[in-house]
XYZ file of C-alpha atoms in Angstrom:
701
model
C -60.228 21.081 -47.466
C -59.907 23.470 -50.442
C -56.876 25.207 -48.839
C -55.183 21.859 -48.279
C -55.728 20.874 -51.911
C -54.222 24.157 -53.131
C -51.228 23.796 -50.828
C -50.769 20.227 -52.054
C -50.793 21.306 -55.675
C -48.303 24.022 -55.053
C -45.929 21.637 -53.280
C -46.348 19.065 -56.091
C -45.283 21.531 -58.792
C -41.642 20.873 -58.116
C -41.888 17.189 -58.779
C -44.701 16.766 -61.258
C -45.344 18.086 -64.730
C -48.507 19.996 -65.380
C -49.776 17.249 -67.708
C -49.416 14.475 -65.174
C -53.058 14.191 -64.139
C -52.974 10.447 -63.356
C -55.820 8.661 -61.723
C -54.738 6.213 -58.992
C -56.821 3.436 -57.475
C -56.572 1.593 -54.225
C -58.417 0.153 -51.216
C -59.335 2.039 -48.017
C -58.605 -0.425 -45.224
C -60.456 1.510 -42.598
C -60.243 5.087 -41.252
C -61.313 7.098 -38.239
C -64.938 7.123 -39.418
C -64.907 3.279 -39.956
C -65.051 3.453 -43.747
C -63.846 0.680 -46.018
C -63.920 0.327 -49.779
C -62.370 0.799 -53.166
C -61.133 4.323 -53.878
C -59.726 6.498 -56.637
C -58.182 9.936 -56.786
C -56.030 12.259 -58.916
C -52.382 12.130 -58.082
C -52.189 15.955 -58.331
C -55.047 16.340 -55.811
C -55.370 13.272 -53.548
C -57.511 15.196 -51.147
C -60.348 14.762 -53.701
C -60.724 11.225 -52.482
C -63.659 9.212 -53.893
C -64.935 5.852 -52.568
C -66.050 4.087 -55.727
C -67.449 0.977 -53.929
C -68.138 0.870 -50.219
C -67.451 -2.324 -48.163
C -67.287 -3.162 -44.483
C -64.827 -4.627 -42.078
C -66.562 -7.972 -42.510
C -65.753 -8.211 -46.179
C -62.436 -9.279 -47.838
C -59.860 -6.547 -47.875
C -57.183 -6.337 -50.613
C -53.644 -5.804 -49.235
C -52.275 -5.802 -52.719
C -53.730 -5.170 -56.172
C -52.380 -4.886 -59.685
C -54.092 -4.496 -63.047
C -52.711 -6.501 -65.968
C -54.625 -5.633 -69.168
C -58.223 -5.690 -68.154
C -57.797 -8.082 -65.255
C -57.490 -6.760 -61.684
C -55.624 -9.244 -59.516
C -55.707 -8.993 -55.691
C -54.391 -10.624 -52.604
C -56.810 -10.190 -49.761
C -57.147 -10.704 -46.040
C -60.246 -10.999 -43.830
C -60.923 -10.639 -40.132
C -61.586 -13.852 -38.352
C -63.850 -14.560 -35.380
C -61.273 -13.409 -32.809
C -60.239 -10.247 -34.590
C -57.068 -11.521 -36.316
C -56.349 -10.731 -39.938
C -55.190 -13.851 -41.760
C -54.849 -14.389 -45.488
C -58.112 -14.825 -47.346
C -56.998 -15.676 -50.827
C -55.464 -14.657 -54.183
C -57.915 -13.932 -57.004
C -59.484 -11.596 -59.501
C -61.798 -8.653 -58.619
C -64.652 -8.642 -61.107
C -65.341 -5.198 -62.681
C -68.531 -3.419 -61.670
C -69.584 -5.903 -58.974
C -66.258 -5.950 -57.066
C -66.823 -9.650 -56.268
C -63.743 -11.643 -55.352
C -63.235 -14.503 -57.782
C -60.715 -16.857 -56.053
C -57.757 -18.374 -57.922
C -56.326 -19.793 -54.646
C -57.998 -19.643 -51.279
C -55.967 -19.803 -48.031
C -56.067 -23.079 -46.146
C -54.185 -24.803 -43.357
C -51.538 -26.327 -45.608
C -50.766 -23.790 -48.282
C -51.547 -20.255 -49.419
C -51.559 -18.646 -45.910
C -48.772 -16.214 -46.614
C -50.042 -12.615 -46.680
C -48.879 -10.410 -49.500
C -47.894 -6.867 -48.460
C -47.696 -5.447 -51.977
C -47.304 -6.694 -55.572
C -46.388 -5.333 -58.963
C -46.353 -6.570 -62.562
C -43.227 -6.461 -64.648
C -44.209 -5.838 -68.309
C -40.674 -6.627 -69.530
C -40.698 -10.243 -68.193
C -44.515 -10.631 -67.885
C -44.075 -11.641 -64.254
C -46.083 -10.701 -61.171
C -43.767 -10.030 -58.254
C -44.860 -9.766 -54.658
C -43.568 -8.853 -51.190
C -45.016 -11.667 -49.160
C -44.467 -12.504 -45.445
C -41.850 -15.240 -45.165
C -43.738 -16.926 -42.275
C -47.347 -17.390 -41.423
C -48.053 -15.579 -38.127
C -50.055 -17.290 -35.398
C -51.761 -14.110 -34.547
C -51.793 -12.017 -37.763
C -52.575 -8.313 -37.209
C -52.574 -5.207 -39.401
C -48.779 -5.018 -38.951
C -46.560 -6.616 -41.611
C -43.859 -9.076 -40.527
C -40.646 -9.980 -42.355
C -41.098 -10.172 -46.091
C -39.266 -11.629 -49.144
C -39.467 -11.286 -52.970
C -41.814 -13.930 -54.543
C -43.093 -14.706 -58.025
C -46.864 -15.140 -58.249
C -48.299 -17.698 -60.633
C -51.328 -15.836 -62.018
C -53.011 -19.123 -63.049
C -52.672 -20.881 -59.690
C -51.890 -18.183 -57.105
C -48.816 -20.159 -56.054
C -45.911 -18.168 -54.528
C -42.316 -19.040 -55.442
C -39.631 -17.353 -53.433
C -36.931 -15.604 -55.517
C -34.430 -15.335 -52.708
C -33.516 -13.619 -49.463
C -33.521 -9.798 -49.465
C -30.525 -9.864 -47.049
C -30.097 -8.625 -43.496
C -31.627 -5.157 -43.718
C -31.165 -2.828 -40.747
C -32.022 0.763 -39.880
C -32.083 3.233 -36.974
C -35.431 3.288 -35.243
C -37.063 6.070 -33.245
C -35.092 5.153 -30.173
C -31.717 5.492 -31.930
C -31.281 1.699 -31.990
C -30.070 -0.296 -35.006
C -32.773 -2.820 -35.680
C -34.103 -5.021 -38.476
C -36.207 -3.295 -41.133
C -38.667 -5.006 -43.413
C -39.838 -4.262 -46.928
C -43.512 -3.200 -47.013
C -44.167 -1.613 -50.516
C -43.058 -2.756 -53.972
C -43.290 -1.283 -57.496
C -41.885 -1.975 -61.035
C -41.266 0.684 -63.687
C -41.542 0.319 -67.476
C -37.877 -0.780 -67.669
C -38.463 -3.791 -65.437
C -36.699 -2.296 -62.405
C -38.069 -3.223 -58.991
C -38.067 -0.771 -56.079
C -39.186 -1.218 -52.458
C -39.696 0.909 -49.321
C -39.017 -0.352 -45.791
C -40.915 0.375 -42.610
C -38.029 2.344 -41.205
C -37.943 4.831 -44.077
C -35.302 3.336 -46.305
C -35.625 2.893 -50.100
C -34.179 -0.052 -52.054
C -33.663 -1.456 -55.519
C -34.453 -5.125 -55.639
C -32.877 -7.656 -57.967
C -35.635 -9.761 -59.540
C -33.464 -12.822 -60.022
C -31.839 -12.925 -56.544
C -34.300 -11.032 -54.325
C -31.347 -8.994 -52.877
C -32.192 -5.410 -51.853
C -29.652 -2.573 -52.267
C -30.288 0.715 -50.464
C -30.635 3.911 -52.469
C -29.874 7.146 -50.760
C -30.140 7.744 -46.999
C -32.831 7.003 -44.482
C -35.592 9.647 -44.928
C -37.495 11.311 -42.153
C -41.131 10.889 -43.133
C -43.130 8.919 -40.596
C -44.020 5.408 -41.851
C -45.997 2.782 -39.930
C -45.459 -0.974 -40.436
C -49.014 -1.435 -41.703
C -50.195 -2.624 -45.144
C -49.453 0.121 -47.662
C -48.494 0.351 -51.315
C -46.338 1.878 -54.088
C -46.996 1.973 -57.820
C -45.586 3.553 -60.966
C -47.909 5.600 -63.070
C -48.064 5.072 -66.847
C -45.608 7.925 -67.288
C -43.201 6.181 -64.868
C -43.545 8.373 -61.840
C -43.395 6.521 -58.496
C -46.123 7.108 -55.939
C -46.296 5.834 -52.368
C -49.507 5.597 -50.347
C -47.779 5.956 -47.001
C -49.374 4.707 -43.835
C -49.165 6.913 -40.790
C -51.778 8.533 -38.458
C -53.449 9.650 -41.657
C -52.423 8.279 -45.073
C -50.381 10.533 -47.327
C -49.648 10.242 -51.044
C -45.951 10.762 -51.778
C -44.032 11.167 -54.938
C -40.737 9.282 -54.665
C -37.479 10.236 -56.373
C -35.962 6.929 -57.324
C -32.498 8.433 -57.499
C -32.505 9.580 -53.873
C -35.275 7.445 -52.328
C -36.775 10.507 -50.673
C -40.635 10.700 -50.695
C -42.207 14.051 -51.034
C -45.648 14.414 -49.509
C -48.279 15.666 -52.004
C -51.248 15.733 -49.607
C -53.263 13.566 -47.253
C -55.555 11.021 -48.856
C -58.397 10.965 -46.427
C -59.403 11.425 -42.846
C -57.448 10.551 -39.661
C -56.185 6.960 -39.240
C -56.728 6.094 -42.897
C -54.961 3.131 -44.409
C -54.764 2.821 -48.172
C -53.502 -0.369 -49.759
C -53.291 -1.901 -53.224
C -52.242 1.205 -55.156
C -52.438 0.659 -58.939
C -52.973 2.653 -62.223
C -54.988 1.973 -65.371
C -53.550 2.682 -68.821
C -50.349 0.708 -68.904
C -49.715 -0.926 -72.304
C -50.513 -4.601 -72.429
C -51.016 -6.670 -75.655
C -51.016 -10.211 -74.376
C -49.074 -11.425 -77.507
C -46.270 -12.927 -75.466
C -46.048 -16.741 -75.128
C -47.789 -18.476 -72.275
C -45.656 -20.241 -69.616
C -43.909 -23.564 -70.349
C -46.063 -26.598 -69.886
C -45.166 -29.371 -67.332
C -41.794 -27.998 -66.158
C -40.154 -30.625 -63.865
C -36.843 -30.629 -61.974
C -35.512 -34.109 -61.080
C -32.376 -34.660 -58.986
C -29.792 -37.039 -60.435
C -29.703 -40.320 -58.583
C -25.914 -40.560 -58.737
C -24.542 -37.069 -58.768
C -25.370 -34.873 -55.794
C -25.148 -31.606 -57.702
C -26.918 -32.521 -60.961
C -30.531 -31.684 -61.712
C -32.447 -32.581 -64.945
C -35.049 -30.125 -66.278
C -37.728 -31.070 -68.716
C -40.699 -29.118 -70.219
C -43.102 -28.695 -73.085
C -43.148 -25.620 -75.208
C -46.188 -23.318 -75.227
C -48.317 -23.238 -78.265
C -50.378 -20.160 -77.592
C -49.857 -16.619 -76.542
C -51.634 -15.128 -73.491
C -54.371 -13.692 -75.713
C -54.941 -17.122 -77.311
C -53.219 -16.663 -80.596
C -50.718 -19.239 -82.035
C -47.334 -18.625 -80.513
C -45.400 -18.585 -83.761
C -41.641 -19.037 -83.620
C -39.799 -19.425 -80.401
C -36.321 -18.071 -80.792
C -34.729 -19.177 -77.503
C -35.281 -20.713 -74.034
C -33.728 -19.053 -71.041
C -32.963 -21.064 -67.868
C -32.505 -19.250 -64.558
C -31.493 -20.739 -61.206
C -32.988 -18.079 -58.871
C -30.364 -16.536 -56.657
C -28.140 -15.929 -59.663
C -28.402 -12.625 -61.547
C -27.961 -14.061 -65.063
C -29.313 -17.147 -66.889
C -27.403 -20.377 -66.304
C -28.263 -21.378 -69.917
C -29.678 -19.846 -73.104
C -30.910 -22.669 -75.357
C -32.274 -22.918 -78.920
C -36.003 -22.306 -79.276
C -36.786 -25.968 -79.807
C -35.022 -27.190 -76.596
C -37.130 -29.412 -74.361
C -34.669 -30.236 -71.574
C -31.532 -29.080 -69.786
C -29.135 -30.658 -67.230
C -27.773 -28.440 -64.501
C -24.493 -30.035 -63.314
C -23.671 -27.400 -60.743
C -26.798 -26.921 -58.569
C -26.653 -25.276 -55.193
C -26.836 -27.112 -51.924
C -30.337 -27.173 -50.497
C -33.344 -25.671 -52.276
C -32.916 -24.859 -55.944
C -35.587 -22.791 -57.713
C -35.585 -22.798 -61.540
C -37.352 -20.239 -63.658
C -37.591 -20.998 -67.441
C -38.935 -18.585 -70.008
C -39.254 -18.734 -73.724
C -38.696 -15.778 -76.155
C -41.194 -15.225 -78.978
C -42.254 -12.392 -81.180
C -44.157 -10.813 -78.341
C -41.114 -10.924 -75.976
C -40.517 -13.088 -72.973
C -43.164 -15.612 -71.950
C -44.747 -15.747 -68.570
C -42.505 -17.627 -66.154
C -42.614 -21.253 -65.262
C -40.953 -22.316 -61.968
C -39.846 -25.545 -60.351
C -38.264 -26.192 -56.963
C -36.126 -29.138 -55.997
C -33.851 -29.971 -53.027
C -30.515 -31.419 -53.957
C -26.856 -31.028 -53.261
C -25.475 -31.624 -49.763
C -28.110 -31.516 -47.024
C -27.637 -29.895 -43.630
C -26.388 -32.164 -40.950
C -28.539 -32.537 -37.798
C -27.114 -31.306 -34.512
C -24.687 -33.501 -32.587
C -26.440 -35.680 -30.004
C -24.713 -34.467 -26.815
C -22.319 -31.732 -25.850
C -20.470 -32.134 -22.522
C -18.037 -29.611 -21.031
C -15.767 -30.506 -18.184
C -13.621 -28.208 -16.068
C -12.664 -30.501 -13.151
C -10.108 -28.243 -11.466
C -11.871 -24.939 -12.083
C -8.806 -24.054 -14.042
C -8.257 -22.518 -17.422
C -8.701 -25.681 -19.498
C -12.181 -26.747 -20.644
C -12.712 -29.993 -22.513
C -15.646 -30.169 -24.898
C -16.824 -33.519 -26.130
C -19.755 -34.593 -28.283
C -21.191 -37.558 -30.199
C -21.433 -37.665 -34.010
C -24.738 -36.777 -35.680
C -26.669 -39.570 -37.242
C -28.941 -37.939 -39.806
C -29.528 -34.953 -41.984
C -32.176 -32.243 -41.599
C -34.208 -32.965 -44.706
C -33.162 -36.650 -45.323
C -30.795 -35.665 -48.068
C -27.170 -36.600 -48.647
C -24.208 -35.992 -46.389
C -21.354 -38.428 -45.630
C -21.817 -38.584 -41.873
C -18.501 -40.400 -41.422
C -16.576 -37.398 -42.683
C -18.385 -34.561 -40.920
C -16.130 -31.848 -39.419
C -17.107 -29.495 -36.658
C -16.913 -25.802 -35.773
C -16.708 -24.853 -32.117
C -17.973 -21.523 -30.799
C -17.456 -20.014 -27.299
C -20.264 -17.800 -26.002
C -20.204 -15.185 -23.201
C -22.668 -12.541 -22.226
C -21.124 -10.064 -24.653
C -21.206 -12.295 -27.735
C -19.610 -15.367 -29.289
C -16.421 -16.226 -31.179
C -15.445 -19.199 -33.298
C -12.553 -20.841 -31.593
C -12.081 -23.904 -33.851
C -12.850 -24.828 -37.452
C -12.730 -28.125 -39.352
C -12.213 -30.256 -36.238
C -12.240 -33.880 -37.346
C -12.463 -35.456 -33.875
C -15.343 -35.327 -31.381
C -13.307 -33.630 -28.669
C -11.774 -30.161 -28.336
C -9.802 -28.526 -25.518
C -10.230 -24.802 -24.952
C -7.817 -22.584 -23.080
C -9.333 -19.682 -21.188
C -7.723 -16.450 -20.095
C -10.408 -14.844 -17.988
C -12.820 -16.120 -15.250
C -16.501 -16.122 -15.997
C -19.446 -18.083 -17.236
C -19.077 -19.723 -20.660
C -21.252 -21.706 -23.025
C -20.061 -23.735 -26.083
C -21.800 -24.526 -29.377
C -20.654 -27.335 -31.615
C -21.759 -26.975 -35.278
C -21.373 -29.882 -37.738
C -20.352 -29.165 -41.343
C -20.049 -31.204 -44.496
C -19.187 -30.115 -48.005
C -19.212 -26.438 -46.963
C -22.775 -26.703 -45.711
C -23.119 -25.783 -42.037
C -25.449 -27.907 -40.000
C -27.524 -27.299 -36.881
C -25.531 -26.165 -33.851
C -25.972 -27.788 -30.460
C -25.024 -26.268 -27.083
C -24.261 -27.251 -23.611
C -25.478 -25.760 -20.360
C -23.334 -22.835 -19.225
C -20.135 -23.719 -17.385
C -18.642 -21.445 -14.691
C -14.834 -21.309 -14.534
C -12.623 -19.746 -11.974
C -9.273 -18.719 -13.310
C -6.651 -16.861 -11.374
C -6.661 -13.462 -12.961
C -3.464 -11.621 -13.590
C -1.780 -9.598 -10.745
C -2.196 -5.763 -10.991
C 0.230 -3.258 -9.588
C -0.613 -0.189 -7.509
C -1.922 2.319 -8.323
C -4.965 0.403 -9.573
C -8.325 1.563 -10.945
C -11.365 0.179 -12.742
C -14.635 1.619 -14.043
C -16.095 -1.799 -15.013
C -16.050 -0.766 -18.666
C -15.552 -3.312 -21.420
C -11.977 -1.953 -21.938
C -11.255 -2.367 -18.216
C -10.462 -5.577 -16.309
C -14.192 -6.257 -15.616
C -13.889 -9.873 -16.602
C -11.220 -10.361 -13.959
C -13.625 -9.414 -11.190
C -15.353 -12.378 -9.641
C -19.048 -12.560 -8.587
C -20.231 -15.226 -6.231
C -23.927 -14.883 -5.634
C -25.768 -17.146 -3.159
C -29.172 -17.284 -4.875
C -31.051 -19.549 -7.226
C -32.799 -16.442 -8.609
C -30.235 -15.027 -11.074
C -31.676 -11.463 -10.793
C -30.507 -11.189 -7.139
C -27.008 -10.346 -5.997
C -24.130 -8.672 -7.855
C -24.016 -7.973 -11.563
C -22.602 -5.520 -14.145
C -24.939 -2.928 -15.566
C -24.979 -0.137 -18.094
C -28.321 1.651 -17.868
C -27.866 5.394 -18.449
C -30.321 6.260 -15.708
C -28.129 4.538 -13.100
C -24.801 5.334 -14.671
C -21.902 7.367 -13.157
C -19.537 7.000 -16.051
C -20.695 4.223 -18.296
C -20.819 0.677 -16.776
C -20.993 -0.116 -13.109
C -21.330 -2.959 -10.632
C -24.585 -3.276 -8.703
C -26.200 -5.540 -6.050
C -29.870 -6.127 -6.170
C -31.916 -7.339 -3.138
C -35.582 -8.318 -2.956
C -36.082 -8.022 0.786
C -35.927 -10.191 3.890
C -37.156 -13.316 2.070
C -33.987 -13.309 0.080
C -31.274 -11.458 2.029
C -27.970 -10.892 0.345
C -24.877 -12.913 1.138
C -23.087 -12.119 -2.055
C -19.496 -11.272 -3.086
C -17.873 -9.014 -5.655
C -14.029 -9.644 -5.594
C -11.318 -7.769 -7.313
C -8.392 -9.370 -9.171
C -5.112 -9.755 -7.211
C -3.433 -6.470 -6.349
C 0.258 -6.531 -5.551
C 0.827 -4.420 -2.434
C 4.007 -3.731 -0.470
C 3.943 -3.213 3.242
C 2.457 0.207 4.035
C -0.779 2.139 3.940
C -3.071 2.668 0.958
C -6.200 4.554 0.100
C -9.256 2.702 -1.284
C -11.853 4.951 -2.858
C -14.976 4.281 -4.932
C -18.125 5.947 -6.049
C -21.372 4.729 -4.497
C -25.062 5.183 -5.110
C -28.014 3.615 -3.306
C -31.662 3.197 -4.204
C -33.674 1.742 -1.346
C -36.987 1.433 0.364
C -35.072 0.138 3.393
C -31.517 0.089 4.673
C -28.398 -0.982 2.807
C -25.704 -3.038 4.476
C -22.287 -4.228 3.068
C -18.733 -4.763 4.088
C -15.432 -4.093 2.295
C -13.024 -6.903 3.085
C -9.409 -7.743 2.293
C -8.584 -11.285 1.201
C -5.613 -13.241 -0.142
C -7.302 -15.610 -2.616
C -9.913 -14.275 -4.973
C -12.395 -17.171 -4.978
C -11.853 -18.341 -1.385
C -14.216 -16.251 0.715
C -12.656 -17.650 3.914
C -9.475 -15.642 3.212
C -11.341 -12.327 3.485
C -10.658 -11.799 7.190
C -9.616 -8.095 7.340
C -12.586 -5.713 7.535
C -11.733 -2.429 5.806
C -15.163 -0.831 6.049
C -18.606 -1.753 7.433
C -21.762 -0.066 6.285
C -25.107 -0.741 8.054
C -28.247 1.228 7.770
C -27.414 3.287 4.743
C -30.527 4.805 3.156
C -30.771 5.398 -0.536
C -30.509 8.975 -1.928
C -30.189 7.972 -5.513
C -27.068 10.253 -5.783
C -23.521 9.245 -6.513
C -21.040 9.962 -3.737
C -17.353 9.294 -3.202
C -16.389 6.907 -0.373
C -12.839 6.592 0.960
C -11.274 4.110 3.401
C -7.719 3.081 4.190
C -5.820 -0.203 3.988
C -2.781 -1.197 6.096
C -0.656 -3.895 4.608
C 1.839 -5.474 7.039
C 3.395 -8.006 4.694
C 4.079 -7.519 0.961
C 1.956 -9.857 -1.147
C -1.080 -10.174 -3.476
C -4.404 -9.162 -2.021
C -8.046 -8.926 -3.142
C -10.661 -6.345 -2.346
C -14.065 -7.852 -1.612
C -17.429 -6.104 -1.496
C -19.676 -8.341 0.627
C -23.342 -7.344 0.391
C -25.474 -8.251 3.437
C -28.624 -6.236 2.809
C -31.922 -7.652 3.941
C -34.137 -4.914 2.589
C -35.429 -4.228 -0.891
C -32.699 -2.157 -2.630
C -30.276 -1.516 -5.473
C -26.693 -0.592 -4.606
C -24.197 0.627 -7.159
C -20.429 1.118 -7.152
C -18.064 2.516 -9.809
C -14.546 3.961 -10.303
C -12.781 1.745 -7.743
C -9.136 3.013 -7.098
C -6.364 1.833 -4.800
C -3.409 4.216 -4.331
C -0.511 4.606 -1.875
C -1.532 6.701 1.137
C 0.633 9.800 1.696
C 1.030 12.481 4.389
C 2.509 15.736 3.036
C 3.866 13.701 0.138
C 5.653 11.085 2.373
C 4.429 7.505 1.935
C 3.741 5.794 5.281
C 5.342 2.368 5.637
C 6.905 0.358 8.419
C 9.792 -2.034 8.755
C 7.662 -4.309 10.882
C 4.049 -4.979 11.935
C 2.444 -1.967 13.611
C 1.475 -2.656 17.263
C 0.294 0.776 18.403
C -0.823 4.012 16.719
C -1.236 7.213 18.678
C -2.468 10.456 17.147
C -1.759 13.916 18.642
C -3.055 17.364 17.741
C -0.865 20.445 17.561
C -1.395 21.136 21.234
C 0.149 17.759 22.113
C -3.177 16.336 23.258
C -3.559 12.640 22.586
C -6.733 11.839 20.615
C -8.967 8.819 21.204
C -9.544 8.487 17.481
C -7.038 6.172 15.720
C -8.723 6.159 12.306
C -7.117 8.828 10.121
C -10.082 8.996 7.815
C -12.324 10.096 10.742
C -10.238 13.084 11.661
C -11.400 16.648 11.055
C -9.365 18.770 8.637
C -6.095 19.965 10.213
C -2.459 19.045 11.043
C -1.684 16.105 13.305
C 1.357 14.005 14.565
C 1.097 10.251 14.151
C 3.284 8.034 16.317
C 3.482 4.318 15.477
C 5.264 1.581 17.328
C 6.193 -1.709 15.604
C 6.657 -5.198 16.921
C 10.370 -4.517 17.493
C 9.650 -1.469 19.678
C 10.792 0.971 17.055
C 8.872 4.254 16.961
C 8.099 6.444 13.973
C 6.735 10.028 14.143
C 5.033 11.515 11.128
C 3.283 14.746 10.394
C -0.122 14.231 8.806
C -2.381 16.802 7.172
C -6.075 15.940 7.026
C -7.660 17.813 4.062
């Protein structure tokens, strides 16, 4: 323990001054030894960890704490009878006894949001919190998506400032995923900073809630448990980081990189509610406005009337004195929408936002800004409810799809929207995403033109006054469109940049997991994406098709090759067929290859067969899976090329009637399949329907 303390102090020398011997406080929310309680430690030697008041897992547990003057505020959770960790309440922790004096207890209707961390802004006399946006049905020690909120210290009510934005980061599996803010702190200049669960540091705007990343993603392990940040009185930022054992970090706010000082306590520790004593607080600022109300105008859809009473006392109870001005904020906007004289008692906002409007009003006195007063009102244009019905028709399985719907009849929140002048946005969805195909459609019908075959879904979204409503979708519709004709040589790897969408899959199963599909798992991949057939055994044998787009082929001989891999606990069976109409399986009459009894080796191998075309035209290659055993069968890199012998293309003026193959000794062979020959030189004699003979030399390599 002593060696670890010394090492921590040496490492800290680069980031702390020798005089910075600050005492930090927090709450130990359990460790490997099952300890809970209030703790304190020196920031220069966090390994000298002291539990100042021991509690148990059955007591309330603060997830966030902040001291304002001599008052210690806390938001706490408490285990319930089934081991979940819901919100317990917001209140004051009494000094000495550590009893929880509730300001607002959680209940079924309000106050159930858990607070991940909170911090007091001494420049605006406002308590800010990172609170979970939604109340979880099974709350655990892990934090869910948070937003920035204002906490009313008199009532415990949370007022949301705004959305932090869509924050993403790279997780441990190299995936870009959502990241959430888990720790919050405010410095003496009134600047808010936050840390995310995926190791990214942000500056947060206190009037919009928007988070802006600082620096790059750091590499220090961070769990998504309750944890905390706080500025010391000398404005150094500390982070009680949760991992397999909690660590105290010093954070550089210019780069966002936390530097570990030392571990806080034993294995699996979790320290929350970090705060410091000694921050200057006089309480001579005005109290919050009295009776702030926000009333929507009855005639104007974007006008809100605000009214209030001015405070007469400061927070410490003295007369407030002269109020020099009143500042009105509509949260979501970085600056005040109005700065009024100190005697103002009302204000009319003629340009409110659509939907929820949150107003924050503060006075300015000799002691600075007052505590905030907030009011929330819904006004402006309301969201339109989803359209009643969406119907898609594609009667000829062609490239035209008609989408029709009925007009919506109400709004989401019962607010205003002229339902007779609603317009519509139409989106087309496929497996790889969606695209908006129409905007500002006035009618209740739209005709879409498709270029590629496949399965499509459409979403119709109403809109009024620039406010998008709730989208409604139809069941997916399958369309069969004649794909474009490809010339020889032809190849595809089933990549997104290939003609994969032009290949047609017809599976004969109600279970969508069976039959053919397109996959991209690295463990199965040959070169990126691939086609695969999945069978679940004799109870669901395969009778499924994978068909190529049309290939224009002149009379002659061609080589079809593809890569194949099989995974099986039984035997794999399939046929390669030649057809003349992609979606008509009855036209696939020519068998090019038949495989029956193939056992899986889980290795990619090249397969080659040959195609003889008697009449120039457009043809399709069909892979017809007939497996009855449990298996996965993969194909990739399908190519069709002209077949050559010593560089001479084989073709006939008429339909071939007979083919005879001779070796160099003039001996006629029984084999008439060129692909089955052993390597060597052969003579091939063909006779067409007019009796004309052709002799060709053929080298089998």
